[in-house]
């Protein structure tokens, strides 16, 4: 172990200016034995640093390396495990507990003893030693109470001191002077002992000789002790004086602290007072404006608005904790409440007076519009009232009860005013449609009783949802719709020769203009009023935050009505939108019934007016929904559109019903059926009306229903016809239908157009074949018999040997049809065809040309049979193909 200690000192600690005091060979408890060394070291330089170093032998060579070091001051506890029983285990408590097992109890005790000594010397007994034998600790301390730790421990700790270079040189010189220093070490040691004794004796004699100097030194030490006592007395007096100064300084410090605390409290108090004065003090000018301000002039309204805002800021100031308990604050708050109540009452009274005055002013202008199809303009009234918009917002935030009262009064006054205006407006529209006077019967032409219309309107209200929406884009709506309206109106004026049963184009154009004028007047009126309500009453129409808006589309009688909802909208936005809807519904409650009455009147005048109304109403609904699908206008027009669509469907159903009930005369030829001509008129009129219209799909559906009904009814009438052959009825009417569809180019009826053409062609061919069999009846029967014999298996050249079909019989039949007879038969056929066909369809020449072609085809067929069945007989017809052409041409020209 000494050699290891020497090697560690040389290789590890000397380069670091450290001195190794104790070493113990240890391994960690509970693990495989991997030995290492714990070393207690001190630095050679001042101040002294004491460390516990863990040194481990390298695996790759025979040298040691420093692994971990702990400062001794960080050691809290040394646990020897057992103070009585010898045990190699011990614990060192640094930042954590390290458990060690020493190679022997002697090394463990020696290491702990060294740690205890270092603790006594450098750490002033800071480390706790537990489970350590008291005998071990006593042995570590030399006897004698007066022994200094600084003096005695150094020698006890210094078990080993490395020789310096000079000492090594002196020893070498001394050993060189003695011949047997190496060969006889005992003799050399005795020699050194004797020399040491001689030197000790010399030292003792020297000490005895210096006794006098020692006595003098002791005397000086006694005098020094007396001086030290005097210095201690002076220091004590100085300490007493400093103690009194300290007490005075403490008093001064406490006084300064109180002054600083007082100043801090004063600053905080001033801050609180300034806060209350700045935030809860209302200027005298504002108070006067709230109490006596002029609410009729713009300047007075602005002053009242500023005063109301200032009052609201004072009332809504966020008081700090404890402010509400101050009497002055309570008094000021009560004063603000009184001012708010007084001004709110004055503002509500003034606005109610403005509402009443507006109703009287607008009533005086009704007479100016009585003869014109226009609605009075409410823009000046809206402009005047919008000056109070900020005050209405203030009233909404401060006194919602009075705000609701004003809202209700506005709805009451305006609903009565608008009801008078709208009813007079619609009365003028009805008079212009019917051509009657105001003194005449206003509703003489209504198709249903007023109660029936009312019931239908109420049911319509029940079946349709009511929505509200934006009207802030009034100008945008007008620009979007004006171009489309002009193009549609111009298309309706170009109807040319279209006419219905009792009305001409001018009447229908007049109705179209009046209906368009009605919608064009109602549209800006509703949008302007809704926009004013939103701005004046400060009601939010749109969701302020971004989000996905979803549109639900409900279909009622084929009319798509948009139902808009926005997920995630705050409840306040939804409730305000509901309030706008309720206000608009109450103010304009008469619009929907009046529109339904007007629609009923137009339908009564002419059922085809439903086409005009469907296009116009659909266009206005589409335009309104593009601006805001949830607006009151969009919802109301959508509800009315349901009625218009029902009337349109009813018009189609009536036409189909008339087809089923049609009766034809048994004595006269059929010709073009009435419902076929009516379909042509309907289709031409509808195409002119629905050109570029949004509701084209509804018309296409109606076309499909009508054309199928026309086809079925034509076949039904053809089957029942007695005077006119079935093929003629089918041919003429389907030719007319085909011509109509070809001219109008209706894309959804392409299949029906092809079907009509096919039916026309088939029945034309059938009629031609059937008619041609009568003028050459015997010749036809003869050749039919020849073909029958050939079909039975008789060879064609052997047919002439049949008794009934020999050459003599053929010549006999041919002689019965000379050219003169053929021409006569064709002339009779032409007259019969002329009787069957009607003049308006002009198909006579077409049918006659087809008969000519069919006759020539049969002629060629007969000549072919004669050439094959009667070869070499020289038998030919008594007329040629050129004769047939001449006969047909001369007959057609003669008639």
PDB file of C-alpha atoms in Angstrom, residues 31 97 157 294 305 307 395 520 592 600 625 647 671 685 696 743 801 816 847 874 892:
ATOM      1  CA  UNK A  31     -21.902  -4.496  -7.181  1.00  0.00           C
ATOM      2  CA  UNK A  97     -25.054   8.878  -0.387  1.00  0.00           C
ATOM      3  CA  UNK A 157      -1.420  13.940   9.771  1.00  0.00           C
ATOM      4  CA  UNK A 294     -82.042  71.399 -28.802  1.00  0.00           C
ATOM      5  CA  UNK A 305     -74.748  63.098 -28.812  1.00  0.00           C
ATOM      6  CA  UNK A 307     -72.878  64.776 -23.997  1.00  0.00           C
ATOM      7  CA  UNK A 395     -80.571  54.712 -25.772  1.00  0.00           C
ATOM      8  CA  UNK A 520     -89.775  47.944 -59.523  1.00  0.00           C
ATOM      9  CA  UNK A 592     -97.885  40.045 -49.737  1.00  0.00           C
ATOM     10  CA  UNK A 600    -105.153  36.757 -59.061  1.00  0.00           C
ATOM     11  CA  UNK A 625     -81.274  36.808 -53.333  1.00  0.00           C
ATOM     12  CA  UNK A 647    -101.032  29.728 -61.301  1.00  0.00           C
ATOM     13  CA  UNK A 671    -107.944  19.455 -90.184  1.00  0.00           C
ATOM     14  CA  UNK A 685     -95.537  33.162 -76.663  1.00  0.00           C
ATOM     15  CA  UNK A 696     -86.372  28.118 -68.034  1.00  0.00           C
ATOM     16  CA  UNK A 743     -89.334  26.834 -86.280  1.00  0.00           C
ATOM     17  CA  UNK A 801     -99.393 -21.474-117.674  1.00  0.00           C
ATOM     18  CA  UNK A 816    -109.381  -2.204-118.741  1.00  0.00           C
ATOM     19  CA  UNK A 847     -99.221  14.115-100.744  1.00  0.00           C
ATOM     20  CA  UNK A 874     -94.570  -8.567-125.923  1.00  0.00           C
ATOM     21  CA  UNK A 892    -102.402  19.315-110.320  1.00  0.00           C
TER      22      UNK A 892
END
